[in-house]
mmCIF file of C-alpha atoms in Angstrom:
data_model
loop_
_atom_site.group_PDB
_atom_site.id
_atom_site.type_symbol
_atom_site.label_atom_id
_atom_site.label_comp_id
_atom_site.label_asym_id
_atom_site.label_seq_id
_atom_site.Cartn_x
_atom_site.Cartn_y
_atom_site.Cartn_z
ATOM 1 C CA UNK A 266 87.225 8.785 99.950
ATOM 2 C CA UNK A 267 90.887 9.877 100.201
ATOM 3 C CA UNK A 268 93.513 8.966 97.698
ATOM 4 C CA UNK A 269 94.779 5.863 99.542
ATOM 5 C CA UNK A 270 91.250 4.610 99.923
ATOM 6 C CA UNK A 271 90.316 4.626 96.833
ATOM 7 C CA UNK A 272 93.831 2.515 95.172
ATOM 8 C CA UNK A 273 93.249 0.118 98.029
ATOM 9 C CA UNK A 274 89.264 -0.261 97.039
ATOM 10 C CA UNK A 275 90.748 -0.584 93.413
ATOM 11 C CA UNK A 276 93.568 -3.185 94.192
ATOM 12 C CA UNK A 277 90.322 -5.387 96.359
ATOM 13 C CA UNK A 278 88.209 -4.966 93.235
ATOM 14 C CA UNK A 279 91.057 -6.489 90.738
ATOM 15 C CA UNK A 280 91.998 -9.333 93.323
ATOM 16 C CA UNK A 281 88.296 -10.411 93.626
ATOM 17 C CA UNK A 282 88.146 -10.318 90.168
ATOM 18 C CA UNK A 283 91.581 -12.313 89.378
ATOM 19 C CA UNK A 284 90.207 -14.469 91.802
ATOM 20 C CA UNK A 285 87.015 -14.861 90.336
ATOM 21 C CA UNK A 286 88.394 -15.627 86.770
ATOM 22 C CA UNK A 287 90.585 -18.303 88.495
ATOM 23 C CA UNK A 288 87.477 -20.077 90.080
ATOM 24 C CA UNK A 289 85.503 -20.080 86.687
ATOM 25 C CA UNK A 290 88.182 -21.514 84.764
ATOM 26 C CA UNK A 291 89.710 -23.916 87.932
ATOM 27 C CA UNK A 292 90.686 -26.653 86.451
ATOM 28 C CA UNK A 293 90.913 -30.482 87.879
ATOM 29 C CA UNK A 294 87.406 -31.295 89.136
ATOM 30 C CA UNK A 295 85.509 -33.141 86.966
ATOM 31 C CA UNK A 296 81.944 -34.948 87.649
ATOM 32 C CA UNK A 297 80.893 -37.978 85.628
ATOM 33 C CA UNK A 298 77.586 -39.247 85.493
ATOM 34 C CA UNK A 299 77.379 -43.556 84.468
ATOM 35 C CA UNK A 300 74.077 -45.996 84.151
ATOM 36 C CA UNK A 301 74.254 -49.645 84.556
ATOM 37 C CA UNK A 302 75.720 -52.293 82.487
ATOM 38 C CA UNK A 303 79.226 -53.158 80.155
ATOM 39 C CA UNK A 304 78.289 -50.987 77.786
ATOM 40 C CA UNK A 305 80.062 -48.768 80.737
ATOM 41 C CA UNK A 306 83.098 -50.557 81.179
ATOM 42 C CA UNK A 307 85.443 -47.949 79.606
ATOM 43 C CA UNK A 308 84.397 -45.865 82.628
ATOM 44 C CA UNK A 309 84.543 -48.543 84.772
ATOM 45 C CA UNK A 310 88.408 -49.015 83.827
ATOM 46 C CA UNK A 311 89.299 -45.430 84.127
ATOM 47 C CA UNK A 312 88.301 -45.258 87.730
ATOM 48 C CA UNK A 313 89.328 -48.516 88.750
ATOM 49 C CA UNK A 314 92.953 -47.727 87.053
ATOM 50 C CA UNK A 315 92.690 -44.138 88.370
ATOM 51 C CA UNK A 316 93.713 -43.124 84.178
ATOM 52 C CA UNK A 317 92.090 -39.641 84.505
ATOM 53 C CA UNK A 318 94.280 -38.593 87.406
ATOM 54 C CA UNK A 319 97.022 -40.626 86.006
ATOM 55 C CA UNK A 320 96.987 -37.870 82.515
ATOM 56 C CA UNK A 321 95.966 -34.816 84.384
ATOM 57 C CA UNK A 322 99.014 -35.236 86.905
ATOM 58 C CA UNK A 323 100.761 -35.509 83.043
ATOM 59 C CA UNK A 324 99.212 -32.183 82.128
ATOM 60 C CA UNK A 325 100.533 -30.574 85.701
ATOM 61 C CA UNK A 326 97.338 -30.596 87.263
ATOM 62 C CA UNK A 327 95.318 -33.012 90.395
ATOM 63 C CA UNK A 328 92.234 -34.161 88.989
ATOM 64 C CA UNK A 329 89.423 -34.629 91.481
ATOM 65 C CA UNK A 330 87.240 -37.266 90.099
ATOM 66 C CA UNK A 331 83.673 -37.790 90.955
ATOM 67 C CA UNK A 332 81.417 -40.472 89.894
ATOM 68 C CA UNK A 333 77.691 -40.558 89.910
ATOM 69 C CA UNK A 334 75.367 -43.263 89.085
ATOM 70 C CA UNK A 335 72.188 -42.178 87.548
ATOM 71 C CA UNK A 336 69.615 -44.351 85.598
ATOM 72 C CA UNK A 337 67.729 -43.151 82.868
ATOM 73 C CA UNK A 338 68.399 -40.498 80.212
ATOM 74 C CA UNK A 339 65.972 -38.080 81.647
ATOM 75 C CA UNK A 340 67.874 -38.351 85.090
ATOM 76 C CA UNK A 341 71.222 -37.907 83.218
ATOM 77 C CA UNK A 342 70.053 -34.644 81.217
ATOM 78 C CA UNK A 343 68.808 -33.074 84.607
ATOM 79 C CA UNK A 344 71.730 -33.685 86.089
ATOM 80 C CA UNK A 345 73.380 -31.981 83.326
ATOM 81 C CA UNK A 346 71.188 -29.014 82.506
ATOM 82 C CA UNK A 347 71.508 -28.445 86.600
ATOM 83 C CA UNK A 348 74.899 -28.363 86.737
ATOM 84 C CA UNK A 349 75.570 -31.512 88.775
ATOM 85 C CA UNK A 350 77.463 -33.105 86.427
ATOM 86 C CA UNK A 351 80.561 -32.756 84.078
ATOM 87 C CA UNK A 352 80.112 -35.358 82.024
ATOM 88 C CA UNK A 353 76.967 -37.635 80.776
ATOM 89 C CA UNK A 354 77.038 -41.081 80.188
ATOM 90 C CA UNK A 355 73.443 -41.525 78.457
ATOM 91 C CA UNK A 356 72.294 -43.168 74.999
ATOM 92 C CA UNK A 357 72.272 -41.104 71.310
ATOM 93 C CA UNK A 358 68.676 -40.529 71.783
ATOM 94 C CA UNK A 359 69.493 -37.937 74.749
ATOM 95 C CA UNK A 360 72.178 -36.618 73.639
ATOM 96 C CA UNK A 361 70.513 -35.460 70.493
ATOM 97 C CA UNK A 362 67.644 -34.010 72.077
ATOM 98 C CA UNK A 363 69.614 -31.587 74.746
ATOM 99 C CA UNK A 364 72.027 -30.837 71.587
ATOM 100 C CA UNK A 365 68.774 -29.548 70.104
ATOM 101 C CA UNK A 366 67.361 -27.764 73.162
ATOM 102 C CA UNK A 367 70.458 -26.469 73.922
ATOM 103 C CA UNK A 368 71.885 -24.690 70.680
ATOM 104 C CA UNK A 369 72.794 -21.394 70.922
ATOM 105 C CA UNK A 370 73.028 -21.564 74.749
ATOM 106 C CA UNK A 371 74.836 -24.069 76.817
ATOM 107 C CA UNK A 372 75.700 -26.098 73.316
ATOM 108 C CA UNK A 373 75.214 -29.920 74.497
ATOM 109 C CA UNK A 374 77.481 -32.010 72.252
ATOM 110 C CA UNK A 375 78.777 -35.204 72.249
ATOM 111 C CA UNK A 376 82.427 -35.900 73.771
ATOM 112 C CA UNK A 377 82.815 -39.550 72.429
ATOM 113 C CA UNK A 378 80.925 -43.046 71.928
ATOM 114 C CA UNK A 379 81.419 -45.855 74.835
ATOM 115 C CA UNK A 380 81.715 -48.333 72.189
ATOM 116 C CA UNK A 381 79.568 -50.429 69.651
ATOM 117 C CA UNK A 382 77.020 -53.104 71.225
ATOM 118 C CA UNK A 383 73.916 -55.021 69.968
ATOM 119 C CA UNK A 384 70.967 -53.745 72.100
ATOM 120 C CA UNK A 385 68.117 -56.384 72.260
ATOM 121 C CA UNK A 386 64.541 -56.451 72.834
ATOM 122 C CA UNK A 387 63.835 -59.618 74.800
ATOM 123 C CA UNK A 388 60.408 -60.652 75.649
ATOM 124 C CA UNK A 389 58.794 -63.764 77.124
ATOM 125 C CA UNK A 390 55.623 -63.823 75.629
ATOM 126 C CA UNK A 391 56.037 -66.625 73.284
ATOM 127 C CA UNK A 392 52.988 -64.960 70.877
ATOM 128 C CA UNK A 393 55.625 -61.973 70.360
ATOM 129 C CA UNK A 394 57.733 -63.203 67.532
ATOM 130 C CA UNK A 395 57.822 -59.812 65.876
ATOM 131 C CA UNK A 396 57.088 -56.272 66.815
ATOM 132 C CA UNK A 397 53.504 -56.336 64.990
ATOM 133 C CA UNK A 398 52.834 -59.017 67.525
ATOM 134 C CA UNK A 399 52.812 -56.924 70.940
ATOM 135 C CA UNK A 400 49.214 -56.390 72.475
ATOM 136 C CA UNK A 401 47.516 -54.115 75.044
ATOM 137 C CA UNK A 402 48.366 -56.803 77.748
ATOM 138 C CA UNK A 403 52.382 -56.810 76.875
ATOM 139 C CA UNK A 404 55.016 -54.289 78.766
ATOM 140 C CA UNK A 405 58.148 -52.868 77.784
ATOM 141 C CA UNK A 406 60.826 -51.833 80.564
ATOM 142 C CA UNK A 407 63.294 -49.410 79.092
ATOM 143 C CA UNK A 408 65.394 -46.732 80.665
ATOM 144 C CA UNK A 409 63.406 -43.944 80.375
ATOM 145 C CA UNK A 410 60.248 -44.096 77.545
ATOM 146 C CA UNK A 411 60.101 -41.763 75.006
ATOM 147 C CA UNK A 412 63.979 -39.902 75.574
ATOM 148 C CA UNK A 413 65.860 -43.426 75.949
ATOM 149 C CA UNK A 414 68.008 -44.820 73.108
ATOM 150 C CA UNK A 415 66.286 -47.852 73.238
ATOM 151 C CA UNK A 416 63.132 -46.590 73.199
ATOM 152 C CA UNK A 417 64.447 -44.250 69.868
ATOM 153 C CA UNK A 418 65.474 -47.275 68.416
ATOM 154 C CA UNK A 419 62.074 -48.897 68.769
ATOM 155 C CA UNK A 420 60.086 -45.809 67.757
ATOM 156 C CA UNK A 421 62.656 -46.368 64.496
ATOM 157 C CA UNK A 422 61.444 -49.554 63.974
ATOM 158 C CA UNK A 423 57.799 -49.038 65.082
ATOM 159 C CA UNK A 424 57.989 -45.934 61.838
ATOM 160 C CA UNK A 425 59.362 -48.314 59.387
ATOM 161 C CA UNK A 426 56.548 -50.940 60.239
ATOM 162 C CA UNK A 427 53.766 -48.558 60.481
ATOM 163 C CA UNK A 428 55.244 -45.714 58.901
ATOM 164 C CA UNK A 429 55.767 -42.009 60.569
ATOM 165 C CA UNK A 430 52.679 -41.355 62.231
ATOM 166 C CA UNK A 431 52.497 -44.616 64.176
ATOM 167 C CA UNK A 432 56.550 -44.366 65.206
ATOM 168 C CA UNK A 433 55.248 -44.022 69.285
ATOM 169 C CA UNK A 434 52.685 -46.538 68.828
ATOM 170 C CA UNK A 435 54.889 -48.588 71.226
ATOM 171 C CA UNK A 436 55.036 -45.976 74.163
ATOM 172 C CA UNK A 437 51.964 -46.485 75.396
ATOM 173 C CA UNK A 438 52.771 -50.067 76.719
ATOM 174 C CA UNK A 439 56.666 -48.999 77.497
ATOM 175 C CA UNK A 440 57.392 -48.848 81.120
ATOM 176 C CA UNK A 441 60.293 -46.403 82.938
ATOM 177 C CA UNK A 442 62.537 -48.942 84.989
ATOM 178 C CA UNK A 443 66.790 -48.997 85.583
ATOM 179 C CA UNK A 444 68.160 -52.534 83.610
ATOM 180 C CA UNK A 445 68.707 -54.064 86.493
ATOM 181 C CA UNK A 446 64.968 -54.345 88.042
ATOM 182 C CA UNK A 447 63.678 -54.516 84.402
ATOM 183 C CA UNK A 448 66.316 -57.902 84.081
ATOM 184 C CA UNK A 449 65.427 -59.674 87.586
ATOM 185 C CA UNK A 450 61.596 -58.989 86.463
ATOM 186 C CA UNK A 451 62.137 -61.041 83.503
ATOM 187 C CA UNK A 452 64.425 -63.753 84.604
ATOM 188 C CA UNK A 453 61.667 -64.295 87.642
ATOM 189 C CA UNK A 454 58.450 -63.609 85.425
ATOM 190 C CA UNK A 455 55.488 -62.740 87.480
ATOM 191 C CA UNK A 456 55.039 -59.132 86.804
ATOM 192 C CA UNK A 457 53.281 -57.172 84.062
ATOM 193 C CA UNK A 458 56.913 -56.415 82.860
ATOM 194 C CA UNK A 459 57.377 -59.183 79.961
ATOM 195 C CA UNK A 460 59.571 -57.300 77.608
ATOM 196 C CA UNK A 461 62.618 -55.523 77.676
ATOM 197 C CA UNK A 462 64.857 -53.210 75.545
ATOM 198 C CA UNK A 463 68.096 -53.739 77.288
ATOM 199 C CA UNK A 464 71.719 -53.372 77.267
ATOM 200 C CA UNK A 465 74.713 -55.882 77.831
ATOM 201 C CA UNK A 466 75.009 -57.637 80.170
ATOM 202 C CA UNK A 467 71.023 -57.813 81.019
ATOM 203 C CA UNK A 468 70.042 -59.068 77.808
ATOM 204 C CA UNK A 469 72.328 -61.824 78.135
ATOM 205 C CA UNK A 470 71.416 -62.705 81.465
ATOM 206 C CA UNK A 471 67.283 -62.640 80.870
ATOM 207 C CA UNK A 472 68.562 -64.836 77.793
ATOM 208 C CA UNK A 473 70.224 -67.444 80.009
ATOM 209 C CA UNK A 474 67.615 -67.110 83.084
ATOM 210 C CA UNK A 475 64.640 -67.665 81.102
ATOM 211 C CA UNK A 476 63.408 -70.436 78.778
ATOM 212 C CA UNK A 477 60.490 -68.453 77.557
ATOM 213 C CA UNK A 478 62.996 -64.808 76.941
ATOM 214 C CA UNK A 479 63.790 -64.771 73.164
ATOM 215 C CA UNK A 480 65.279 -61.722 71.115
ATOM 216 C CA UNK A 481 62.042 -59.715 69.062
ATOM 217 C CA UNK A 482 64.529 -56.989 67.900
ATOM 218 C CA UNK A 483 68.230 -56.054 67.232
ATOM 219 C CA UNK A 484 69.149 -52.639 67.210
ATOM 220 C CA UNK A 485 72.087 -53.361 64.941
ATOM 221 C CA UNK A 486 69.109 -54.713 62.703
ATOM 222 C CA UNK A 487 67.565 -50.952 63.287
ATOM 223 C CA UNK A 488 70.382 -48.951 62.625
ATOM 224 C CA UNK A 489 72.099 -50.927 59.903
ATOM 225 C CA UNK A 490 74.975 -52.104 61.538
ATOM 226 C CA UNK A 491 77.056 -51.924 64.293
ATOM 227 C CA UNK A 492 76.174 -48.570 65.923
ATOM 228 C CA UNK A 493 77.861 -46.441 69.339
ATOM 229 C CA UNK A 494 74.002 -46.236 71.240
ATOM 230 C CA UNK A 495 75.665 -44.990 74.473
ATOM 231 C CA UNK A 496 77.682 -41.888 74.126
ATOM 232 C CA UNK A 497 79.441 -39.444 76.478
ATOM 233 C CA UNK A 498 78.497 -35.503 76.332
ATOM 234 C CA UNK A 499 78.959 -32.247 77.956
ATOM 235 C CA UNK A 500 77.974 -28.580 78.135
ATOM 236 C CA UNK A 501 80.699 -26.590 75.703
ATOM 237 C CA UNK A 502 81.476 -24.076 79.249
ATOM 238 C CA UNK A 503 82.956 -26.953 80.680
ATOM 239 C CA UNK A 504 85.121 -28.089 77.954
ATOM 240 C CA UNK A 505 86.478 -24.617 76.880
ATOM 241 C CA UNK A 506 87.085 -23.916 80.603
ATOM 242 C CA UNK A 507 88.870 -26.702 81.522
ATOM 243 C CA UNK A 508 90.882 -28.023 78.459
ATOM 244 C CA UNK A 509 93.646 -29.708 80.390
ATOM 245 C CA UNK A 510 91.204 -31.625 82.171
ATOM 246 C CA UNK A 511 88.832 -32.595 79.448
ATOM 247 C CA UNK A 512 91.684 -33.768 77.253
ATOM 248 C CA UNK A 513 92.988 -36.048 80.186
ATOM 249 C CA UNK A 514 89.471 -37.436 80.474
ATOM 250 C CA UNK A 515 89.553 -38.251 76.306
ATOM 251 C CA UNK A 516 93.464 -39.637 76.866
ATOM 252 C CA UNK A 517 91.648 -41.554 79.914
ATOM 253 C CA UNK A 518 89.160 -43.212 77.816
ATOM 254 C CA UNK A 519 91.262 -44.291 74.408
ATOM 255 C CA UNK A 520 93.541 -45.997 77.269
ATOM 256 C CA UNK A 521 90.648 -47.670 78.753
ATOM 257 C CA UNK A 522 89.339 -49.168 75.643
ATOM 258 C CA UNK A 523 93.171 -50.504 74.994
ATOM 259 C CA UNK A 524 93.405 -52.113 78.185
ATOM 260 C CA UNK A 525 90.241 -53.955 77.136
ATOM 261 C CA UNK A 526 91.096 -55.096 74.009
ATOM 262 C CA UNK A 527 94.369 -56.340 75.272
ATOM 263 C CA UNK A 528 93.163 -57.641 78.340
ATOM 264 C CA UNK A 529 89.313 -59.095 78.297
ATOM 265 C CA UNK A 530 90.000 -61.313 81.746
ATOM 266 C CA UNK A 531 91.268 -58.137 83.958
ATOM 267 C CA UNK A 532 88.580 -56.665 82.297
ATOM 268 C CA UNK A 533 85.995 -59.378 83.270
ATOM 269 C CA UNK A 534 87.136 -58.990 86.714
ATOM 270 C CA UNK A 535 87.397 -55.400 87.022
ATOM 271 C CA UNK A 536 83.640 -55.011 86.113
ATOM 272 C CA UNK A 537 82.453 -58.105 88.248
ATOM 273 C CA UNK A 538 84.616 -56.300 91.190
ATOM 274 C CA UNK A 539 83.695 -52.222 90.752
ATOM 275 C CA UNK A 540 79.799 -52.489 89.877
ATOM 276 C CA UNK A 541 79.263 -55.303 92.824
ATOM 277 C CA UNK A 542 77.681 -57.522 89.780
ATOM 278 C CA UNK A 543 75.999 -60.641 90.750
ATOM 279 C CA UNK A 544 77.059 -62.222 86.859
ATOM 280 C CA UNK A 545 78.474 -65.783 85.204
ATOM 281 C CA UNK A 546 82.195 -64.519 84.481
ATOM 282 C CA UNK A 547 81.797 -67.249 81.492
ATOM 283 C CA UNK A 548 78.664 -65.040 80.383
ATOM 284 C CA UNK A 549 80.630 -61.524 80.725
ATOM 285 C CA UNK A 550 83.707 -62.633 79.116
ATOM 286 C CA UNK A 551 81.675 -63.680 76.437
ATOM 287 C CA UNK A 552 80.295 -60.650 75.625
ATOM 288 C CA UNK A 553 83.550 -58.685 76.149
ATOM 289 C CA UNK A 554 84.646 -61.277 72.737
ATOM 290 C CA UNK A 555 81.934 -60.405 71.215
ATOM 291 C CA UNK A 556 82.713 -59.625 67.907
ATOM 292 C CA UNK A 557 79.851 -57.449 67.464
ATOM 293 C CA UNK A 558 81.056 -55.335 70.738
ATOM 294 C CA UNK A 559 83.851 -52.531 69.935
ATOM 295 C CA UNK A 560 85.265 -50.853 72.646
ATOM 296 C CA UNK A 561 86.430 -47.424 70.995
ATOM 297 C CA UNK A 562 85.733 -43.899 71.362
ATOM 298 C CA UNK A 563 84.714 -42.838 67.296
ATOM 299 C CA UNK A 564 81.179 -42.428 67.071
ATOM 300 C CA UNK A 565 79.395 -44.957 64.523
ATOM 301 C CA UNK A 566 76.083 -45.117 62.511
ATOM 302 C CA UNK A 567 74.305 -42.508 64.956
ATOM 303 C CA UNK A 568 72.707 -40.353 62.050
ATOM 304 C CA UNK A 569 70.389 -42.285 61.461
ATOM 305 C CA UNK A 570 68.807 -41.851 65.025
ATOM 306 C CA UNK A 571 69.066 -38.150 64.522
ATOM 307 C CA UNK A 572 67.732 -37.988 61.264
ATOM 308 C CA UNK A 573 64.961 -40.010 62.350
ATOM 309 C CA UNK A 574 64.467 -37.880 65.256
ATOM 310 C CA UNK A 575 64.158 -34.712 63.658
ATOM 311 C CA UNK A 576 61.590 -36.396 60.985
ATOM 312 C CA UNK A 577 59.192 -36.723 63.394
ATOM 313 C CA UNK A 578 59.559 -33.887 65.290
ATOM 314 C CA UNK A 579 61.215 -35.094 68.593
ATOM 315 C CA UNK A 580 64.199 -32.384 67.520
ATOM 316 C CA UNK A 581 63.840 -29.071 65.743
ATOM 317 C CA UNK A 582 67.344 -28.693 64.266
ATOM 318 C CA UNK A 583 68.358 -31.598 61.511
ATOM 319 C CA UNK A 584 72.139 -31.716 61.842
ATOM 320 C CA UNK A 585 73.941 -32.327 58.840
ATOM 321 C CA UNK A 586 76.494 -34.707 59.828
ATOM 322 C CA UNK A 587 77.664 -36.023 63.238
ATOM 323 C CA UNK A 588 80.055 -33.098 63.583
ATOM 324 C CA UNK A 589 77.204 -30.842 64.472
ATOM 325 C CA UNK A 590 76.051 -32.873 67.891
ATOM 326 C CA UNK A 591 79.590 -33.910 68.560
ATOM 327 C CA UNK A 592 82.793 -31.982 69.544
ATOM 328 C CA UNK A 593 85.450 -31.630 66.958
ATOM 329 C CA UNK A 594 87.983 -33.753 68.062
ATOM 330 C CA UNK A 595 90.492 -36.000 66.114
ATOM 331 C CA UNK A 596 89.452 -38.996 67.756
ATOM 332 C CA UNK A 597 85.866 -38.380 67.281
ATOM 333 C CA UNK A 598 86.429 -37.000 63.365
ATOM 334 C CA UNK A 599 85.767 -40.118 61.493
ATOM 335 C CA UNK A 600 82.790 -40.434 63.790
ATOM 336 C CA UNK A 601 79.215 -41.112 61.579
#
């Protein structure tokens, strides 16, 4: 290879590589992965108001937004783990186990809460007045059994009723379905599905659509409080890699929960209009005022979850405060 060869094989090799380190650390795209119900609605906002283009564009960059509708923590992780998604919209029970299976490697951690809400349990067996009072014949739709939030929350409960080594006693008659089929099975009655460990605004509606549905369990009961159950996370590549970006999508989201504190109508109307939801305005304006519903982006009461979690085993790693399964991040510092 003559002189002149070789410097033009060398310049190549340096461009591919420039190029290379510009692709890895391209920033702009972002993937987000939601579920189904209010608890959502910060997400909801941002695309509807376009707010994580709007503070990228303020950061000198064109965001490309995609969003992906997934059901079930499971699902979400996947998607995660695969590379299919950015960010994941998913409960503190999944979060906390990829955190775990991911430390020292991709490094899972949480990128802020979706807001506080009261998760019921809503069955219409009227025999179940109590957890102690579910049978063989009863079933339990949640999201995804056994990785869930809700179905953390009731393996939380299920330990403090029959103490550690009964906390899955309940999974055996839990059922895997999205909120929505789990909600028109127990507004229509019929099916084997009599219970279900929801999220606003199917609780509600199984509430209002049944005369038999009545509330068996609170998770604010659970967790002492009101408590952030659905959480936003992401792999720590993507965040060091594309800070402008991530920070936009942060920005996006403390804007979005402004907008619906200082406007729960638009709000109403901006859910009712993106997710195509067949729902009583009345009955989603309602719980938009809840006072028990806080749409922020701190984390709150989530260690007891992962304490719990790691008790019995379904994590390896105890963290020591929510700053270990959570990016540090002002907005997320007085998380708990």
């Amino acid at each position: 290879m003559n002189r002149f060869t070789r410097t033009a094989s060398l310049w190549v090799a340096a461009a591919a590589l420039a190029l290379g380190t510009l692709a890895a650390h391209a920033e702009g795209r972002i993937r987000i992965a939601e579920q189904f119900g209010v608890v959502y609605l910060m997400l909801n906002v941002a695309q509807d108001q376009k707010l994580i283009e709007k503070h990228a564009k303020a950061a000198g960059i064109d965001a490309q937004v995609e969003w992906i509708k997934l059901s079930g923590g499971s699902a979400v992780n996947d998607a995660l783990l695969s590379g299919n998604i950015d960010i994941a919209g998913a409960g503190v029970g999944p979060l906390l186990t990829l955190w775990d299976r991911t430390r020292g490697k991709q490094n899972v951690r949480g990128v802020a809460s979706l807001g506080n809400f009261p998760f019921y349990l809503v069955s219409t067996n009227p025999a179940v007045k109590s957890l102690a009072d579910f049978g063989d014949k009863d079933r339990i739709a949640l999201p995804a059994v056994g990785v869930s939030v809700q179905s953390r929350v009731l393996q939380l409960a299920s330990a403090r009723l029959w103490g550690d080594k009964e906390f899955n006693r309940l999974d055996r008659i839990s059922v895997t379905l999205p909120h929505p089929d789990a909600a028109a099975a127990l507004i229509k009655g019929g099916t084997e599905i009599n219970a279900h460990f929801g999220n606003p605004p199917f609780q509600e509606q199984e509430l209002a659509g049944n005369p038999n549905a009545h509330i068996v369990l609170d998770s604010y009961q659970v967790l002492g409080g009101p408590a952030s159950a659905t959480v936003l996370y992401a792999a720590e590549k993507f965040r060091n890699e594309n800070p402008k970006t991530y920070r936009a999508f942060v920005d996006a989201l403390d804007e979005a929960a402004q907008f619906i504190a200082a406007n729960p109508e638009k709000a109403a109307d901006l859910y009712i209009r993106t997710s195509d939801a067949k729902i009583d305005r009345t009955l989603l304006l309602r719980i938009i005022k809840n006072p028990q519903v806080q749409f922020k982006t701190a984390p709150q009461n989530t260690y007891a979850l992962a304490e719990f979690m790691h008790r019995v085993g379904a994590i390896r790693n105890k963290p020591a405060s929510v700053k270990d399964y959570f990016f540090d991040d002002v907005r997320t510092a007085a998380g708990n």
